[in-house]
Amino acid sequence: MICFGFSGYLLPWNKLAFFATKVGTEIAGVVPVVGRPALRFLRGGDDVTGATLTRFFGFHVAVLPATATVFIAIHVLLVQLHGMHVPHKYENNYRRMKFFPNFILRDLIGWILAIGVLAALAALFPWELGEKADAFAPAPAGIKPEWYFLFMFQTLKLIPAKILGMDGEVLGIMAFNIVALLLFIVPFVDRSPENRRRRLVFNALGGLALLYIVVMTIVGYVT
Ligand code: HEM
């Protein structure tokens, strides 16, 4: 979702989009060893240019949707194979229904409502493209990312420039990558619902992470 949000944001090719992508890819570029090649891969060269726009469009409407489709297919398949997890107290006493067509049709109601709301919002509050990107203009003062990236932005702003002789920003970015990796492996580590103590540890960690994101987002907004 974050990749979708990041790649889609460049597509209007306005001033904000241009600088958001410039800053965002620069952040990727500071990571040791892989950073520089990643930056060139994302930008399609050394700078954010028309080549970046073409590339991001390709990521946004082809590569990412295809990747997401594969993951969603695996997810639906696993749900079909293993069934949904049900809390113990409901184990023998819950309503079952067929995935197709019963569940799908019920699910569809939600989707149609959501698309209706989205279409209504787009019609009532049309969003203009804004000022066209100008690669030679200075970055707008006080530029901030969208709300979903704000907590990371705010964290990087608060980290000291140097920590134990290392670049603070690099350490911050590495820390985010490590946390993302940890989040990815939680389902493989936290496997026993019976282990109440372990469950408590994971719930507490998840709660703390959410709290951190909410607080940093608010701090990012108001400062
Ligand atoms: C989770 C899925 C997705 C997310 C989070 C997402 C996010 C975004 C964002 C943030 C923008 C920038 C909008 C703006 O500032 O004007 C955008 C633009 C765009 N997205 Fe997506 N997107 C998603 C899926 C898709 C898919 C599946 C397609 C098409 C196959 C698509 C096509 C486009 C196009 C054509 C634009 C440019 C339109 C414009 O800027 O007005 N997006 N997207």
XYZ file of N, CA and C and ligand atoms in Angstrom:
712
model
N 0.829 -1.191 0.000
C 0.000 0.000 0.000
C 0.873 1.253 0.000
N 1.965 1.181 0.806
C 2.879 2.321 0.864
C 3.520 2.564 -0.511
N 3.849 1.485 -1.209
C 4.441 1.624 -2.549
C 3.437 2.247 -3.516
N 2.170 1.827 -3.405
C 1.123 2.420 -4.237
C 1.024 3.918 -3.951
N 0.981 4.251 -2.668
C 0.831 5.648 -2.271
C 1.998 6.492 -2.772
N 3.203 5.935 -2.659
C 4.400 6.687 -3.058
C 4.457 6.866 -4.575
N 4.201 5.792 -5.322
C 4.320 5.891 -6.786
C 3.163 6.698 -7.381
N 1.952 6.586 -6.781
C 0.801 7.328 -7.309
C 0.959 8.823 -7.129
N 1.638 9.183 -6.049
C 1.742 10.596 -5.698
C 2.474 11.429 -6.752
N 3.370 10.796 -7.498
C 4.110 11.552 -8.527
C 3.244 11.822 -9.757
N 2.237 10.977 -9.965
C 1.525 10.983 -11.248
C 0.877 12.315 -11.646
N 0.332 13.101 -10.703
C -0.217 14.397 -11.148
C 0.877 15.335 -11.686
N 2.135 15.018 -11.391
C 3.299 15.789 -11.870
C 3.146 17.272 -11.533
N 2.785 17.533 -10.308
C 2.749 18.929 -9.862
C 3.931 19.181 -8.923
N 3.997 20.414 -8.446
C 5.149 20.840 -7.648
C 5.363 19.930 -6.421
N 4.275 19.699 -5.691
C 4.377 18.872 -4.488
C 4.821 17.458 -4.825
N 4.215 16.906 -5.896
C 4.525 15.536 -6.310
C 6.006 15.417 -6.647
N 6.498 16.406 -7.395
C 7.896 16.377 -7.824
C 8.843 16.359 -6.621
N 8.596 17.277 -5.665
C 9.523 17.352 -4.537
C 9.352 16.178 -3.574
N 8.119 15.700 -3.445
C 7.905 14.532 -2.584
C 8.708 13.349 -3.131
N 8.698 13.176 -4.438
C 9.421 12.050 -5.040
C 10.925 12.264 -4.943
N 11.338 13.541 -5.120
C 12.760 13.845 -5.013
C 13.262 13.490 -3.603
N 12.535 13.972 -2.598
C 12.944 13.722 -1.211
C 12.837 12.228 -0.894
N 11.727 11.615 -1.295
C 11.497 10.196 -0.991
C 12.576 9.304 -1.585
N 12.951 9.569 -2.834
C 13.978 8.723 -3.461
C 15.358 9.042 -2.882
N 15.559 10.301 -2.472
C 16.820 10.653 -1.814
C 16.977 9.840 -0.528
N 15.872 9.700 0.210
C 15.902 8.927 1.458
C 16.318 7.485 1.153
N 15.742 6.905 0.093
C 16.129 5.536 -0.285
C 17.627 5.514 -0.619
N 18.117 6.608 -1.221
C 19.504 6.661 -1.689
C 20.547 6.681 -0.588
N 20.165 7.065 0.646
C 21.188 7.151 1.699
C 21.485 5.800 2.347
N 20.667 4.799 2.077
C 20.912 3.478 2.673
C 22.246 2.936 2.129
N 23.126 2.431 3.017
C 24.426 1.945 2.540
C 24.285 0.823 1.498
N 25.229 0.750 0.597
C 25.375 -0.282 -0.448
C 24.217 -0.292 -1.451
N 23.015 -0.649 -1.021
C 21.922 -0.787 -1.994
C 21.256 0.546 -2.336
N 21.520 1.578 -1.507
C 20.801 2.846 -1.663
C 20.966 3.487 -3.026
N 22.220 3.620 -3.452
C 22.499 4.328 -4.708
C 21.857 3.616 -5.919
N 22.091 2.297 -6.064
C 21.429 1.602 -7.182
C 19.902 1.693 -7.079
N 19.359 1.643 -5.850
C 17.903 1.732 -5.688
C 17.413 3.090 -6.165
N 18.154 4.132 -5.795
C 17.764 5.488 -6.216
C 17.752 5.600 -7.739
N 18.789 5.087 -8.380
C 18.861 5.165 -9.849
C 17.768 4.317 -10.491
N 17.493 3.177 -9.877
C 16.438 2.301 -10.401
C 15.077 2.998 -10.316
N 14.819 3.642 -9.154
C 13.518 4.299 -8.980
C 13.381 5.502 -9.907
N 14.460 6.294 -10.009
C 14.364 7.526 -10.795
C 14.536 7.288 -12.288
N 15.112 6.181 -12.667
C 15.433 5.961 -14.076
C 16.553 6.889 -14.504
N 17.497 7.131 -13.601
C 18.624 8.032 -13.861
C 19.033 8.686 -12.567
N 19.833 9.785 -12.667
C 20.294 10.426 -11.437
C 19.278 11.393 -10.850
N 18.416 11.941 -11.711
C 17.471 12.961 -11.239
C 16.032 12.515 -11.455
N 15.110 13.259 -10.821
C 13.688 13.019 -11.078
C 13.338 13.756 -12.368
N 13.018 12.990 -13.394
C 12.729 13.584 -14.709
C 11.481 12.911 -15.283
N 11.222 13.191 -16.562
C 10.111 12.537 -17.253
C 10.263 11.016 -17.212
N 11.537 10.555 -17.202
C 11.772 9.106 -17.152
C 11.240 8.523 -15.844
N 11.354 9.328 -14.751
C 10.835 8.852 -13.456
C 9.315 8.728 -13.522
N 8.689 9.724 -14.173
C 7.226 9.721 -14.273
C 6.741 8.472 -15.029
N 7.380 8.178 -16.165
C 7.006 6.992 -16.947
C 7.153 5.739 -16.098
N 8.289 5.683 -15.387
C 8.600 4.522 -14.557
C 7.580 4.344 -13.443
N 7.291 5.462 -12.743
C 6.340 5.395 -11.629
C 4.946 5.019 -12.131
N 4.592 5.507 -13.318
C 3.293 5.128 -13.879
C 3.266 3.613 -14.090
N 4.376 3.091 -14.625
C 4.480 1.644 -14.850
C 4.364 0.853 -13.550
N 5.082 1.348 -12.501
C 4.985 0.682 -11.187
C 3.538 0.717 -10.705
N 2.943 1.931 -10.818
C 1.653 2.170 -10.165
C 0.496 1.418 -10.811
N 0.504 1.340 -12.133
C -0.674 0.737 -12.782
C -0.409 -0.669 -13.326
N 0.857 -1.134 -13.292
C 1.113 -2.476 -13.816
C 1.844 -3.361 -12.801
N 3.068 -2.970 -12.434
C 3.887 -3.847 -11.581
C 3.230 -4.075 -10.220
N 2.838 -2.979 -9.559
C 2.253 -3.129 -8.215
C 0.890 -3.825 -8.245
N -0.034 -3.434 -9.148
C -1.304 -4.180 -9.189
C -1.096 -5.671 -9.468
N -0.138 -6.016 -10.366
C 0.110 -7.430 -10.662
C 0.631 -8.140 -9.406
N 1.583 -7.474 -8.708
C 2.140 -8.062 -7.490
C 1.042 -8.219 -6.434
N 0.231 -7.161 -6.279
C -0.840 -7.214 -5.277
C -1.813 -8.344 -5.616
N -2.103 -8.512 -6.897
C -3.042 -9.567 -7.307
C -2.515 -10.948 -6.898
N -1.209 -11.160 -7.101
C -0.621 -12.450 -6.729
C -0.757 -12.672 -5.222
N -0.411 -11.634 -4.430
C -0.491 -11.783 -2.969
C -1.926 -12.007 -2.503
N -2.866 -11.270 -3.117
C -4.268 -11.426 -2.709
C -4.757 -12.828 -3.077
N -4.317 -13.327 -4.246
C -4.716 -14.677 -4.662
C -4.198 -15.711 -3.662
N -2.930 -15.562 -3.248
C -2.359 -16.497 -2.264
C -3.153 -16.408 -0.958
N -3.477 -15.174 -0.571
C -4.217 -14.952 0.674
C -5.595 -15.636 0.622
N -6.324 -15.413 -0.475
C -7.673 -16.001 -0.594
C -7.564 -17.525 -0.626
N -6.550 -18.020 -1.336
C -6.353 -19.464 -1.420
C -6.093 -20.054 -0.025
N -5.238 -19.380 0.756
C -4.938 -19.878 2.105
C -6.175 -19.834 2.996
N -6.983 -18.791 2.839
C -8.223 -18.707 3.626
C -9.144 -19.864 3.241
N -9.174 -20.184 1.937
C -10.012 -21.290 1.477
C -9.494 -22.623 2.021
N -8.160 -22.783 2.034
C -7.575 -24.054 2.462
C -7.693 -24.252 3.967
N -7.385 -23.207 4.751
C -7.333 -23.364 6.202
C -8.595 -22.913 6.911
N -9.419 -22.112 6.236
C -10.585 -21.528 6.901
C -10.158 -20.329 7.712
N -11.154 -19.568 8.155
C -10.839 -18.385 8.964
C -10.552 -18.821 10.387
N -9.710 -18.054 11.075
C -9.478 -18.345 12.476
C -10.648 -17.797 13.285
N -11.159 -18.636 14.181
C -12.310 -18.223 14.984
C -11.894 -18.211 16.447
N -12.236 -17.168 17.201
C -11.909 -17.158 18.632
C -12.499 -18.390 19.321
N -11.763 -18.920 20.345
C -12.150 -20.186 20.967
C -13.607 -20.255 21.389
N -14.095 -19.150 21.990
C -15.441 -19.234 22.560
C -16.518 -19.399 21.490
N -16.188 -19.093 20.233
C -17.196 -19.257 19.177
C -16.971 -20.528 18.361
N -15.959 -21.316 18.758
C -15.499 -22.377 17.884
C -16.612 -23.296 17.351
N -17.542 -23.692 18.261
C -18.569 -24.634 17.812
C -19.874 -23.960 17.445
N -19.862 -22.663 17.522
C -21.133 -21.986 17.453
C -21.037 -20.725 16.593
N -20.815 -20.908 15.309
C -20.872 -19.743 14.435
C -21.450 -20.151 13.089
N -21.957 -19.124 12.410
C -22.654 -19.385 11.166
C -21.625 -19.584 10.045
N -21.791 -20.631 9.258
C -20.898 -20.821 8.120
C -21.654 -20.486 6.856
N -20.935 -19.984 5.882
C -21.582 -19.793 4.578
C -20.563 -20.086 3.497
N -21.073 -20.336 2.311
C -20.176 -20.630 1.202
C -19.456 -19.360 0.782
N -18.156 -19.521 0.415
C -17.395 -18.355 -0.015
C -18.017 -17.785 -1.286
N -18.316 -18.721 -2.208
C -18.950 -18.288 -3.454
C -20.290 -18.990 -3.610
N -21.392 -18.324 -3.842
C -21.495 -16.878 -4.055
C -21.850 -16.100 -2.788
N -22.221 -16.802 -1.688
C -22.808 -16.091 -0.546
C -21.894 -14.994 0.033
N -20.645 -15.400 0.363
C -19.775 -14.431 1.023
C -19.386 -13.299 0.065
N -18.994 -13.703 -1.163
C -18.558 -12.722 -2.165
C -19.640 -11.664 -2.387
N -20.901 -12.115 -2.492
C -21.980 -11.162 -2.760
C -22.163 -10.195 -1.596
N -22.020 -10.714 -0.358
C -22.128 -9.817 0.796
C -20.973 -8.821 0.802
N -19.779 -9.341 0.490
C -18.592 -8.486 0.457
C -18.761 -7.377 -0.579
N -19.369 -7.767 -1.696
C -19.536 -6.830 -2.815
C -20.347 -5.599 -2.408
N -21.291 -5.801 -1.477
C -22.117 -4.661 -1.038
C -21.201 -3.575 -0.469
N -20.242 -4.008 0.356
C -19.301 -3.050 0.945
C -18.512 -2.327 -0.130
N -18.030 -3.092 -1.104
C -17.220 -2.487 -2.166
C -18.010 -1.486 -2.983
N -19.266 -1.851 -3.308
C -20.087 -0.947 -4.126
C -20.373 0.338 -3.345
N -20.649 0.186 -2.046
C -20.867 1.378 -1.224
C -19.610 2.257 -1.215
N -18.445 1.623 -1.040
C -17.191 2.385 -0.974
C -16.946 3.119 -2.292
N -17.176 2.440 -3.408
C -16.957 3.086 -4.708
C -17.952 4.236 -4.893
N -19.186 4.031 -4.404
C -20.197 5.090 -4.481
C -19.747 6.326 -3.706
N -19.237 6.097 -2.471
C -18.767 7.224 -1.656
C -17.607 7.927 -2.359
N -16.678 7.117 -2.902
C -15.510 7.681 -3.586
C -15.939 8.519 -4.796
N -16.863 7.973 -5.596
C -17.329 8.694 -6.782
C -18.025 9.987 -6.367
N -18.815 9.926 -5.281
C -19.521 11.124 -4.818
C -18.506 12.184 -4.373
N -17.464 11.745 -3.616
C -16.447 12.697 -3.153
C -15.734 13.338 -4.338
N -15.411 12.492 -5.353
C -14.690 13.005 -6.522
C -15.550 14.023 -7.274
N -16.876 13.797 -7.291
C -17.759 14.709 -8.012
C -17.989 15.996 -7.214
N -18.111 15.844 -5.885
C -18.450 17.017 -5.067
C -17.229 17.885 -4.751
N -16.085 17.233 -4.547
C -14.869 17.995 -4.228
C -13.773 17.664 -5.243
N -13.931 18.088 -6.492
C -12.928 17.709 -7.502
C -11.549 18.244 -7.120
N -10.546 17.417 -7.345
C -9.181 17.751 -6.954
C -8.422 18.196 -8.196
N -7.933 19.430 -8.186
C -7.238 19.945 -9.377
C -5.823 19.362 -9.434
N -5.210 19.469 -10.608
C -3.851 18.942 -10.748
C -2.829 19.814 -10.016
N -3.132 21.091 -9.847
C -2.199 21.982 -9.145
C -1.143 22.547 -10.076
N -0.120 23.179 -9.448
C 0.914 23.846 -10.232
C 1.863 22.810 -10.850
N 2.146 22.957 -12.141
C 2.980 21.967 -12.838
C 4.389 21.914 -12.213
N 4.974 20.721 -12.172
C 6.313 20.556 -11.588
C 7.344 21.353 -12.383
N 8.271 21.989 -11.636
C 9.365 22.714 -12.282
C 10.651 22.268 -11.599
N 11.464 21.514 -12.355
C 12.666 20.904 -11.770
C 13.655 21.959 -11.291
N 13.571 23.182 -11.815
C 14.564 24.197 -11.466
C 14.111 25.101 -10.324
N 12.838 24.962 -9.924
C 12.334 25.794 -8.835
C 12.833 25.241 -7.502
N 13.003 26.134 -6.496
C 13.403 25.622 -5.175
C 12.238 24.871 -4.535
N 12.554 23.976 -3.610
C 11.495 23.208 -2.928
C 10.611 24.172 -2.151
N 9.295 23.974 -2.163
C 8.416 24.858 -1.401
C 8.792 24.830 0.076
N 8.716 25.997 0.745
C 9.103 26.061 2.171
C 8.139 25.224 3.007
N 8.690 24.558 4.018
C 7.861 23.788 4.957
C 7.135 22.626 4.312
N 7.684 22.065 3.257
C 7.040 20.948 2.546
C 6.967 19.722 3.461
N 5.785 19.101 3.483
C 5.577 17.917 4.326
C 4.985 16.814 3.477
N 5.273 15.554 3.830
C 4.646 14.468 3.060
C 3.176 14.304 3.448
N 2.465 13.433 2.740
C 1.076 13.139 3.085
C 1.023 12.479 4.461
N -0.187 12.440 5.042
C -0.322 11.992 6.431
C 0.251 10.603 6.665
N 0.162 9.701 5.659
C 0.598 8.322 5.918
C 2.120 8.181 5.977
N 2.858 9.222 5.563
C 4.315 9.174 5.697
C 4.822 10.113 6.797
N 3.880 10.843 7.397
C 4.270 11.911 8.317
C 5.045 11.408 9.540
N 4.647 10.247 10.087
C 5.332 9.776 11.302
C 6.798 9.451 11.029
N 7.085 8.951 9.808
C 8.491 8.650 9.486
C 9.263 9.953 9.287
N 8.628 10.883 8.581
C 9.232 12.192 8.329
C 9.578 12.876 9.654
N 8.611 12.866 10.588
C 8.793 13.522 11.878
C 9.906 12.843 12.664
N 9.969 11.512 12.611
C 11.030 10.785 13.321
C 12.395 11.208 12.784
N 12.525 11.241 11.458
C 13.817 11.588 10.862
C 14.200 13.019 11.227
N 13.191 13.888 11.388
C 13.471 15.276 11.757
C 14.015 15.362 13.182
N 13.514 14.469 14.066
C 13.885 14.547 15.479
C 15.208 13.855 15.796
N 15.624 12.929 14.919
C 16.869 12.191 15.202
C 18.066 13.143 15.081
N 19.013 13.095 16.041
C 20.204 13.958 15.943
C 20.997 13.658 14.662
N 21.714 14.666 14.161
C 22.448 14.511 12.890
C 23.466 13.381 12.964
N 24.122 13.262 14.136
C 25.134 12.199 14.292
C 24.836 11.384 15.547
N 24.848 10.059 15.412
C 24.723 9.194 16.580
C 25.918 8.256 16.558
N 26.775 8.347 17.594
C 28.000 7.525 17.678
C 28.797 7.585 16.369
N 28.899 8.786 15.824
C 29.691 8.983 14.607
C 29.001 8.543 13.334
N 27.800 7.995 13.463
C 27.086 7.580 12.237
C 25.992 8.585 11.911
N 25.645 8.636 10.625
C 24.634 9.564 10.165
C 23.267 9.202 10.779
N 22.667 10.136 11.532
C 21.398 9.874 12.210
C 20.292 9.457 11.260
N 20.236 10.143 10.094
C 19.168 9.856 9.127
C 19.283 8.415 8.606
N 20.531 8.018 8.324
C 20.740 6.648 7.822
C 20.280 5.634 8.868
N 20.649 5.897 10.130
C 20.254 4.976 11.212
C 18.733 4.897 11.315
N 18.073 6.059 11.221
C 16.608 6.101 11.306
C 15.963 5.281 10.200
N 16.469 5.468 8.977
C 15.890 4.748 7.826
C 16.108 3.243 7.963
N 17.333 2.887 8.436
C 17.616 1.456 8.644
C 16.690 0.890 9.713
N 16.448 1.697 10.772
C 15.583 1.222 11.855
C 14.178 0.954 11.312
N 13.668 1.841 10.463
C 12.333 1.634 9.891
C 12.292 0.352 9.052
N 13.372 0.130 8.303
C 13.415 -1.084 7.478
C 13.412 -2.339 8.340
N 14.179 -2.272 9.451
C 14.248 -3.436 10.341
C 12.883 -3.694 10.982
N 12.207 -2.597 11.418
C 10.892 -2.760 12.040
C 9.906 -3.364 11.023
N 9.975 -2.889 9.759
C 9.079 -3.419 8.726
C 9.328 -4.919 8.538
N 10.611 -5.287 8.573
C 10.969 -6.698 8.422
C 10.444 -7.519 9.602
N 10.572 -6.952 10.814
C 10.073 -7.638 12.008
C 8.564 -7.844 11.910
N 7.870 -6.803 11.431
C 6.416 -6.896 11.288
C 6.072 -8.042 10.332
N 6.866 -8.148 9.281
C 6.642 -9.183 8.280
C 6.788 -10.586 8.875
N 7.733 -10.747 9.828
C 7.969 -12.102 10.347
C 7.109 -12.448 11.567
N 6.317 -11.481 12.079
C 5.490 -11.764 13.270
C 4.635 -13.034 13.106
N 3.908 -13.205 11.984
C 3.056 -14.395 11.871
C 3.843 -15.710 11.908
N 5.142 -15.640 11.583
C 5.950 -16.865 11.588
C 6.508 -17.150 12.974
N 6.629 -16.088 13.803
C 7.207 -16.245 15.133
C 6.108 -16.469 16.165
N 5.040 -15.657 16.052
C 3.966 -15.694 17.055
C 2.926 -16.707 16.591
N 3.210 -17.997 16.816
C 2.371 -19.031 16.209
C 1.413 -19.732 17.160
N 1.566 -19.489 18.479
C 0.695 -20.260 19.355
C -0.254 -19.349 20.129
N -1.527 -19.366 19.773
C -2.486 -18.510 20.467
C -2.608 -18.903 21.931
N -2.202 -20.173 22.279
C -2.339 -20.634 23.665
C -1.293 -19.976 24.576
N -0.179 -19.564 23.975
C 0.878 -18.976 24.781
C 0.503 -17.536 25.127
N -0.192 -17.408 26.279
C -0.769 -16.112 26.610
C 0.306 -15.055 26.842
N 1.434 -15.485 27.453
C 2.444 -14.485 27.769
C 3.053 -13.916 26.484
N 3.331 -14.819 25.544
C 3.927 -14.361 24.302
C 2.942 -13.456 23.539
N 1.670 -13.885 23.563
C 0.641 -13.094 22.900
C 0.595 -11.682 23.475
N 0.743 -11.621 24.811
C 0.704 -10.337 25.495
C 1.866 -9.455 25.033
N 3.042 -10.077 24.896
C 4.225 -9.319 24.469
C 3.982 -8.748 23.075
N 3.489 -9.586 22.156
C 3.266 -9.106 20.789
C 2.182 -8.035 20.746
N 1.104 -8.231 21.532
C 0.048 -7.220 21.556
C 0.574 -5.892 22.095
N 1.402 -5.980 23.152
C 1.939 -4.756 23.741
C 2.839 -4.046 22.724
N 3.687 -4.820 22.031
C 4.577 -4.211 21.044
C 3.775 -3.551 19.920
N 2.739 -4.259 19.452
C 1.890 -3.710 18.389
C 1.194 -2.444 18.849
N 0.685 -2.467 20.092
C 0.008 -1.292 20.649
C 0.957 -0.103 20.732
N 2.192 -0.379 21.208
C 3.177 0.694 21.323
C 3.509 1.283 19.952
N 3.658 0.396 18.945
C 3.990 0.863 17.597
C 2.872 1.766 17.073
N 1.613 1.342 17.287
C 0.481 2.153 16.825
C 0.463 3.508 17.527
N 0.687 3.457 18.846
C 0.694 4.694 19.633
C 1.778 5.638 19.101
N 2.944 5.069 18.817
C 4.055 5.872 18.299
C 3.654 6.542 16.977
N 3.027 5.758 16.079
C 2.629 6.290 14.773
C 1.615 7.428 14.950
N 0.625 7.204 15.842
C -0.411 8.232 16.038
C 0.209 9.506 16.607
N 1.051 9.345 17.665
C 1.631 10.520 18.305
C 2.519 11.290 17.321
N 3.385 10.566 16.592
C 4.300 11.234 15.668
C 3.544 11.910 14.524
N 2.430 11.303 14.088
C 1.633 11.915 13.020
C 1.059 13.233 13.517
N 0.541 13.218 14.762
C -0.042 14.456 15.308
C 1.060 15.511 15.475
N 2.210 15.088 16.039
C 3.317 16.040 16.223
C 3.733 16.607 14.863
N 3.803 15.746 13.838
C 4.176 16.187 12.493
C 3.189 17.214 11.951
N 1.918 17.018 12.270
C 0.885 17.918 11.779
C 0.980 19.289 12.418
N 1.149 19.286 13.762
C 1.042 20.559 14.472
C 2.343 21.359 14.501
N 3.476 20.715 14.205
C 4.728 21.482 14.261
C 5.103 22.008 12.888
C -3.885 0.521 -2.974
C -3.974 0.951 -4.183
C -3.646 2.344 -4.627
C -3.227 3.442 -3.916
C -2.979 3.577 -2.408
C -3.059 4.526 -4.864
C -2.612 5.816 -4.542
C -2.551 6.866 -5.425
C -2.204 8.220 -5.086
C -1.852 8.719 -3.680
C -2.260 8.948 -6.217
C -2.008 10.457 -6.339
C -3.318 11.180 -6.493
C -3.151 12.677 -6.586
O -2.417 13.231 -5.769
O -3.765 13.278 -7.469
C -2.637 8.070 -7.287
C -2.806 8.470 -8.597
C -3.117 7.624 -9.624
N -3.380 6.273 -9.526
Fe -3.365 5.180 -7.852
N -3.362 4.070 -6.120
C -3.728 2.748 -6.028
C -4.092 1.897 -7.047
C -4.155 2.265 -8.379
C -4.458 1.364 -9.464
C -4.750 -0.137 -9.284
C -4.443 2.091 -10.608
C -4.676 1.682 -12.031
C -4.437 0.506 -12.492
C -4.121 3.471 -10.257
C -4.003 4.524 -11.141
C -3.668 5.811 -10.807
C -3.557 6.914 -11.760
C -3.769 6.841 -13.267
C -3.210 8.051 -11.006
C -3.011 9.471 -11.523
C -4.315 10.207 -11.403
C -4.198 11.581 -10.838
O -3.131 11.966 -10.396
O -5.207 12.280 -10.762
N -3.947 3.539 -8.887
N -2.795 6.789 -6.779
